[in-house]
Short mmCIF file of C-alpha atoms (C1' of nucleotides) in Angstrom, two decimals:
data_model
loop_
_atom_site.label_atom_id
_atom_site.label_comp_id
_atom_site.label_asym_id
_atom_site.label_seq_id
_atom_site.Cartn_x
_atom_site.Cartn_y
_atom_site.Cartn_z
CA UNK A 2 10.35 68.48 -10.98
CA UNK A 3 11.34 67.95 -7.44
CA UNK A 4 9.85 66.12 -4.68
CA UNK A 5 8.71 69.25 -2.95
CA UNK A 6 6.82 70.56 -6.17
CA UNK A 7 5.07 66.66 -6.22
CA UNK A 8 3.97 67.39 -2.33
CA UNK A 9 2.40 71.02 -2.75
CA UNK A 10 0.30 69.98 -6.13
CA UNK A 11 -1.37 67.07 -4.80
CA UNK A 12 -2.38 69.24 -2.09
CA UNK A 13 -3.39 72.42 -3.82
CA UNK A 14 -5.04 69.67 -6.34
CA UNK A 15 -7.44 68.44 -2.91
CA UNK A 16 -8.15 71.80 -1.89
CA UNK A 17 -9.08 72.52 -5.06
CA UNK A 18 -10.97 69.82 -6.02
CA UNK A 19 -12.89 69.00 -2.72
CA UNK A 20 -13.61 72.73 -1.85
CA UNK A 21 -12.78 73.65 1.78
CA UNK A 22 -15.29 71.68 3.43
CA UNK A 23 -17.63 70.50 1.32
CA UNK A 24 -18.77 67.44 3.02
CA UNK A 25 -19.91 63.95 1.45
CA UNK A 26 -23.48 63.87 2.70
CA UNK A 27 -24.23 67.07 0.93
CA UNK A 28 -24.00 66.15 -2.63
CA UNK A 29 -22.40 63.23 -4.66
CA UNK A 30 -18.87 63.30 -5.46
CA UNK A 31 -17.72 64.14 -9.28
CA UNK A 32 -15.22 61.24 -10.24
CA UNK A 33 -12.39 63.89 -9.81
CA UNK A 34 -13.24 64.74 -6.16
CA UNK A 35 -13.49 60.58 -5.31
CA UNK A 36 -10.13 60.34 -7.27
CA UNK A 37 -8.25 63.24 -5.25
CA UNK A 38 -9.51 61.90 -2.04
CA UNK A 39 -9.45 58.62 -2.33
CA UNK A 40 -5.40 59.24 -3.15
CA UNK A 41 -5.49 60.36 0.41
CA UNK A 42 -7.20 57.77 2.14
CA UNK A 43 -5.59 54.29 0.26
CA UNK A 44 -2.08 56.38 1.74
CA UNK A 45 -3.69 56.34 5.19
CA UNK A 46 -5.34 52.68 4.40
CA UNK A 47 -2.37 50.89 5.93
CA UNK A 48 -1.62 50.32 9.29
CA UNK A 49 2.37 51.00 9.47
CA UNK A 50 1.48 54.37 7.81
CA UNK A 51 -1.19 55.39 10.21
CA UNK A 52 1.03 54.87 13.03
CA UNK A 53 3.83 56.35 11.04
CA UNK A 54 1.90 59.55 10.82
CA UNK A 55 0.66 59.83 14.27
CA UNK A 56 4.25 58.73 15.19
CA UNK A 57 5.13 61.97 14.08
CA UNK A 58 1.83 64.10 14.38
CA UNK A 59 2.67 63.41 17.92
CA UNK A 60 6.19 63.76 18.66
CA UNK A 61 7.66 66.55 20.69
CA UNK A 62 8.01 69.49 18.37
CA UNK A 63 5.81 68.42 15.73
CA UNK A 64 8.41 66.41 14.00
CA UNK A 65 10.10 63.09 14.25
CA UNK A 66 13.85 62.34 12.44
CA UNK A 67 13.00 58.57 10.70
CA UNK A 68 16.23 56.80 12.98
CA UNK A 69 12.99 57.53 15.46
CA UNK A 70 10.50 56.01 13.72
CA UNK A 71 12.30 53.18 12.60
CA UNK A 72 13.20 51.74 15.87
CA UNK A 73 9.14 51.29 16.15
CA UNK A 74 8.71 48.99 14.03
CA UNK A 75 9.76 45.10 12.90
CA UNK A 76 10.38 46.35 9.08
CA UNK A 77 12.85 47.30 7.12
CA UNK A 78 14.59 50.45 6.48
CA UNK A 79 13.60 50.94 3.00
CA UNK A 80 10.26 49.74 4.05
CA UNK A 81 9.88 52.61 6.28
CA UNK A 82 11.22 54.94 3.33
CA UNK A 83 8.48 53.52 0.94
CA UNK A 84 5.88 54.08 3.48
CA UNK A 85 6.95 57.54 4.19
CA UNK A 86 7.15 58.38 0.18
CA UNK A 87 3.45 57.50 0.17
CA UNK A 88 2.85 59.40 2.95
CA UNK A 89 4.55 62.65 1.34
CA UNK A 90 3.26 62.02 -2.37
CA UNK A 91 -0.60 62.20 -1.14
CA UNK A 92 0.69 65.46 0.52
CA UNK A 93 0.30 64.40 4.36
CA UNK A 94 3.49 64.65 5.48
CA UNK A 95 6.53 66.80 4.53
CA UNK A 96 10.35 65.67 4.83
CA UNK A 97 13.16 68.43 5.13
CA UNK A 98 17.41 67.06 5.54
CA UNK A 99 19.23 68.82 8.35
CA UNK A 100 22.62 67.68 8.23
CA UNK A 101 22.70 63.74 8.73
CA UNK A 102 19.41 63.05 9.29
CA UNK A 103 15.87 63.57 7.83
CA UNK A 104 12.53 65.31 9.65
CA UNK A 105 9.41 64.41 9.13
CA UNK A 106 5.98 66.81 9.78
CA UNK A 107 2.38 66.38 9.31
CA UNK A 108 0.26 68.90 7.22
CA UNK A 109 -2.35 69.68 9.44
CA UNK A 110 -4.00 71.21 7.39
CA UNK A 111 -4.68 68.28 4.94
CA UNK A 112 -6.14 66.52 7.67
CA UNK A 113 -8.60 68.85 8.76
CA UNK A 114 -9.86 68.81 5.08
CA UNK A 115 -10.40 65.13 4.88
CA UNK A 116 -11.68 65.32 8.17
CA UNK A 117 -14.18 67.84 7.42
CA UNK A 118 -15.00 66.25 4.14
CA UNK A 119 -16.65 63.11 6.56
CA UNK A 120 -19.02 64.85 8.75
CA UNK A 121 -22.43 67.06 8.10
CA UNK A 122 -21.79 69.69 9.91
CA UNK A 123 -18.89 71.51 9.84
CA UNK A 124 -16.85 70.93 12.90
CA UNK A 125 -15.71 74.52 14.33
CA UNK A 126 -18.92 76.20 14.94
CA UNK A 127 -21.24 75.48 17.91
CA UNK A 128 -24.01 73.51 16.37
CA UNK A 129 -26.58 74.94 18.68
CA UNK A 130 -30.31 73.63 18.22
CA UNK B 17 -22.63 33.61 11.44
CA UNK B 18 -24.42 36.77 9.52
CA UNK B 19 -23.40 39.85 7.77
CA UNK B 20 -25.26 42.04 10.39
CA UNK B 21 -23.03 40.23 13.09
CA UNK B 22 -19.73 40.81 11.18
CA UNK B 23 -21.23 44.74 10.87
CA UNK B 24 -21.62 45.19 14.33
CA UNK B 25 -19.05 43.53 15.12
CA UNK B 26 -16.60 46.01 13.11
CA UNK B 27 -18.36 48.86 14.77
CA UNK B 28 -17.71 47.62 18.11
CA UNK B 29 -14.07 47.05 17.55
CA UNK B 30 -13.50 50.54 16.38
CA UNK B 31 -15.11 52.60 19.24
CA UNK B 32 -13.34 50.33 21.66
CA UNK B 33 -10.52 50.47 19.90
CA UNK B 34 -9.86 53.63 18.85
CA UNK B 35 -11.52 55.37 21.87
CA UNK B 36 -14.82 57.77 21.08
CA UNK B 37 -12.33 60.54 20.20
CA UNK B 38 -9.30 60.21 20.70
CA UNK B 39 -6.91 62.65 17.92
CA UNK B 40 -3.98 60.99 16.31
CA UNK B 41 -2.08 63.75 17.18
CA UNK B 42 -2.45 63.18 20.74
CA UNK B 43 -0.78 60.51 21.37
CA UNK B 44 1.08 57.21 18.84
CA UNK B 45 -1.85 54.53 17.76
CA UNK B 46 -0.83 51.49 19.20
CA UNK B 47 -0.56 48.54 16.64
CA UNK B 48 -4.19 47.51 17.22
CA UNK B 49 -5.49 51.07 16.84
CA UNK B 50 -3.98 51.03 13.47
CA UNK B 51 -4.96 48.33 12.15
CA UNK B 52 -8.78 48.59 13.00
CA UNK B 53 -8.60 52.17 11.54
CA UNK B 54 -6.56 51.75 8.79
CA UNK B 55 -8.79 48.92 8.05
CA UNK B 56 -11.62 51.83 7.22
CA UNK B 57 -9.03 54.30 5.51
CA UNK B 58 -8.63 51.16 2.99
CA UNK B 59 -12.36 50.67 2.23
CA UNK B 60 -12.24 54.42 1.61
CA UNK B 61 -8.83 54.79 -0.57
CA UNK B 62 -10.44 53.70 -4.06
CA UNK B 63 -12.61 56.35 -6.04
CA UNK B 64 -15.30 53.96 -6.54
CA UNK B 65 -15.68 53.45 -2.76
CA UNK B 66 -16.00 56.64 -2.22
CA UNK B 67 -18.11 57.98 -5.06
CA UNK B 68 -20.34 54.88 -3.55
CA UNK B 69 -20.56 56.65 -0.33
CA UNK B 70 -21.40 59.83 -1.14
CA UNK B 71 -24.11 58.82 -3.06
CA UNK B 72 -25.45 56.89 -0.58
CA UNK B 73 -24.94 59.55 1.92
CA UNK B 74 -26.45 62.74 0.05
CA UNK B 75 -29.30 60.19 -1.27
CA UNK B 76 -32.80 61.75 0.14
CA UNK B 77 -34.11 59.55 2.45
CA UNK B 78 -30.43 58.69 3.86
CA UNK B 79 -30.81 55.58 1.65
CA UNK B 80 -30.13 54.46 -1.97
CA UNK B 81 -31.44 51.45 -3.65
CA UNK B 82 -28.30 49.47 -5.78
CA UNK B 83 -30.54 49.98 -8.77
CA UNK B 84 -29.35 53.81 -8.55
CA UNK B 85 -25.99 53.43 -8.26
CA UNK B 86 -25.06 51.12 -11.03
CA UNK B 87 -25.87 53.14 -13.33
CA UNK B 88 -23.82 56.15 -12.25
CA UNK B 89 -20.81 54.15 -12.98
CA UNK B 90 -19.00 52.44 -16.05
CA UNK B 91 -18.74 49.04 -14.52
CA UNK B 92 -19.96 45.92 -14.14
CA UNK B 93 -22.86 44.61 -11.34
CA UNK B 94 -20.57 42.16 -9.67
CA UNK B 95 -18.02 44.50 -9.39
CA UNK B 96 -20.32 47.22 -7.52
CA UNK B 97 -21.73 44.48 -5.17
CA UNK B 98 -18.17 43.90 -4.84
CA UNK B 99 -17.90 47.42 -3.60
CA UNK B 100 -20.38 47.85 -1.43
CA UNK B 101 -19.20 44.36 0.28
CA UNK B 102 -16.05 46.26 1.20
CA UNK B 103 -18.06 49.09 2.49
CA UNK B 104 -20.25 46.93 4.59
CA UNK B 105 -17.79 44.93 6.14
CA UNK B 106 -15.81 48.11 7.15
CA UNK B 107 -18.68 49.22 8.99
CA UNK B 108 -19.33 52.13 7.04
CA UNK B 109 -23.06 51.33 5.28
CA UNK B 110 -25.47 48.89 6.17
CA UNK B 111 -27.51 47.36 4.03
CA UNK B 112 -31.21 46.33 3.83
CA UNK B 113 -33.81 44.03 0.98
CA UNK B 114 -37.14 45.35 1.21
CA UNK B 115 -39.15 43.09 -1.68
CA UNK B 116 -37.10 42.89 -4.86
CA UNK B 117 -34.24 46.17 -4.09
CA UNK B 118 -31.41 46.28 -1.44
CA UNK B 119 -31.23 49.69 -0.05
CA UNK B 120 -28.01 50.85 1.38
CA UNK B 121 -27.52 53.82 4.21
CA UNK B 122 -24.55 55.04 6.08
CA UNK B 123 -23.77 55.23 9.15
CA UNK B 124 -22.61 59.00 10.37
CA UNK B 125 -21.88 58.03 13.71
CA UNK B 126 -18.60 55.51 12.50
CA UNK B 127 -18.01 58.57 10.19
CA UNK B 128 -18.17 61.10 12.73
CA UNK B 129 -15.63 58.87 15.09
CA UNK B 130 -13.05 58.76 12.05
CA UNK B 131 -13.66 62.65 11.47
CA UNK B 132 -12.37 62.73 14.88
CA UNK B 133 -9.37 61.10 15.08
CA UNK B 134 -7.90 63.22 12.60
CA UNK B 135 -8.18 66.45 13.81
CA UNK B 136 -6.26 67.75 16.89
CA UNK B 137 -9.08 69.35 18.58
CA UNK B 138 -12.40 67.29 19.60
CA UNK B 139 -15.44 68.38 17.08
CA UNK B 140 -18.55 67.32 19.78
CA UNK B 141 -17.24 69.66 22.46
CA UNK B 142 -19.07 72.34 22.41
CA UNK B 143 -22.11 70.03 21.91
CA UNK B 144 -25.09 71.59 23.08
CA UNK B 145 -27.86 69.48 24.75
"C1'" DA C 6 -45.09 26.22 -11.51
"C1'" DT C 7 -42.46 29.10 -14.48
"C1'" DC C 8 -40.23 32.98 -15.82
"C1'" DC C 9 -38.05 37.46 -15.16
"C1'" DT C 10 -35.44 40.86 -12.71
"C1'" DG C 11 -32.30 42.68 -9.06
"C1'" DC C 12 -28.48 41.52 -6.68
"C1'" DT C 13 -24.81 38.43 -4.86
"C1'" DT C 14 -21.35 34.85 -5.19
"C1'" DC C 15 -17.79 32.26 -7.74
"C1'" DG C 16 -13.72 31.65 -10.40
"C1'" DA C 17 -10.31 33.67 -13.22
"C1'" DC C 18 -7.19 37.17 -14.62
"C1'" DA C 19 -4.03 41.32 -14.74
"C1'" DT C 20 -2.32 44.77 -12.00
"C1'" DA C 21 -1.05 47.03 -7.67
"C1'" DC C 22 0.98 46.70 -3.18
"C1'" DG C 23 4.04 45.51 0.87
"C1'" DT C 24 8.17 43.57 1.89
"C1'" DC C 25 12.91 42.28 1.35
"C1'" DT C 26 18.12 42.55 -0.09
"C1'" DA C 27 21.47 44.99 -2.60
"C1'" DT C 28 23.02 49.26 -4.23
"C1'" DC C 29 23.28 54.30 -4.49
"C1'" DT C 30 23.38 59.18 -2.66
"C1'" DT C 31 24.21 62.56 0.68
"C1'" DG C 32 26.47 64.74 4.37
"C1'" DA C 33 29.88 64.66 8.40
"C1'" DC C 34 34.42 64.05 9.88
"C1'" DA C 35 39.26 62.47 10.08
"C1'" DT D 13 40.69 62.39 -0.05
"C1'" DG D 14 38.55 58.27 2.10
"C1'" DT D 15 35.37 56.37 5.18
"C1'" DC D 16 31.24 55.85 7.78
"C1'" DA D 17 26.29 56.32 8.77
"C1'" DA D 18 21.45 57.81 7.51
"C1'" DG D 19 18.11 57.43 4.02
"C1'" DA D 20 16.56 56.71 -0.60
"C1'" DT D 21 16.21 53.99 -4.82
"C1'" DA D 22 16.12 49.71 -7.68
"C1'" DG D 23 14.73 45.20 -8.56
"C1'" DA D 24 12.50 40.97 -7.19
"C1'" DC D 25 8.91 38.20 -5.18
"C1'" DG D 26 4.52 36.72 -3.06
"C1'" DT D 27 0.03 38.30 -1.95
"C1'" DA D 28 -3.97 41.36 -2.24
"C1'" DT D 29 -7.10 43.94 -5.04
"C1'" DG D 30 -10.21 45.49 -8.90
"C1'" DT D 31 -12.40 43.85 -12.68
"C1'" DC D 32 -15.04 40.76 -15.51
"C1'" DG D 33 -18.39 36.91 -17.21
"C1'" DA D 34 -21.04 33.02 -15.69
"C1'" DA D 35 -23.78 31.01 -12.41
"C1'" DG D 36 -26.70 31.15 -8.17
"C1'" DC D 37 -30.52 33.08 -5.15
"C1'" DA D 38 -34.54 35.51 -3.79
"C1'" DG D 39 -38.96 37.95 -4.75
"C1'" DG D 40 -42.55 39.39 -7.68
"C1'" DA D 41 -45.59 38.59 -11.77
"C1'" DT D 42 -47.81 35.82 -15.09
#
DNA sequence: ATCCTGCTTCGACATACGTCTATCTTGACA
DNA sequence: TGTCAAGATAGACGTATGTCGAAGCAGGAT
């Protein structure tokens, strides 16, 4: 089972599990929803990864090689990598070689499902009263 | 020094912090940033949390007394109180003894501000008045 | 006052987590 | 082929975290 196959189940697992936007004022969480989701948020419960990810959410081009992203911090190389593997096993981020050195991306789309998960209403259409 | 203080002062921290809505994707969290958020992202990562949350959140009223959620769970008193501890100092419920039961209620509007952050485009603007 | 009940705090324990150094793998290039 | 550099993996170590039972505290009821 490769790394790749790891990244795309968790995800298809969330969006599965969590519905598209069902959000967590609505109705109680079933212990596999709070188990799927919570994966998610203990990865972003750290600061290195959070800046990690917007590290590369925001880089030019959507993508960051990790010589970048090391040079940021006061860790480690293999700290970095651990931190990164986290980020990619609860499906945030995907890594792809080319040549010497390794890119990083986010998965937008997992974000907007956690982020939609956290507020009532869902975000994209005008809430008009 | 009392729990409402540290609450508040949590709360405060963030929004200043983290800026009413400023995306991750906008620009790289600065080491402070990260750590304030990632400091919620932790008190959501475990399935418990979470579950606790919800419940809270989709409870009618807004509120739930601790007497309700205890029983939803396989665990131990302490070790909700425990819980909910985490949550509170967070910032993400408050909580409240009227007579014998402590009622617990979110609050949406350091929900809404995570939402926020993760999501490339900013939810509120189209917010009609 | 005394007891009872709901909830929190305390102290202890096993496990998980973040970090490091050392080692391994992969690809480029001579 | 051999060598070098970028990352990943393995193993170790200290600390943090989730859980429990026992004890403490605060309100109501008797």
């Amino acid at each position: 089972m490769s790394k790749q196959d790891d990244e795309e189940r968790v995800l298809t697992q969330l969006a599965e599990v969590v519905g598209c936007c069902e959000p967590l004022a609505r109705e109680p969480l079933s212990a596999q929803q709070s188990i799927e989701l919570a994966r998610v948020f203990k990865a972003m419960g750290d600061p290195v990864r959070l800046r990690l990810l917007s590290l590369i959410a925001s880089h030019v081009g959507g993508e960051a090689c990790v010589c970048d992203l090391t040079d940021v911090f006061d860790l480690s190389g293999p700290t970095i990598s651990h931190h990164l593997k986290v980020l990619r096993e609860a499906g945030l981020i995907t890594g792809e070689r080319r040549g010497t050195w390794v890119y990083y991306r986010v998965r937008p789309e997992l974000l907007a499902t956690v982020s939609a998960v956290l507020v009532p209403e869902k975000a994209e259409e005008p809430r008009c009263a």
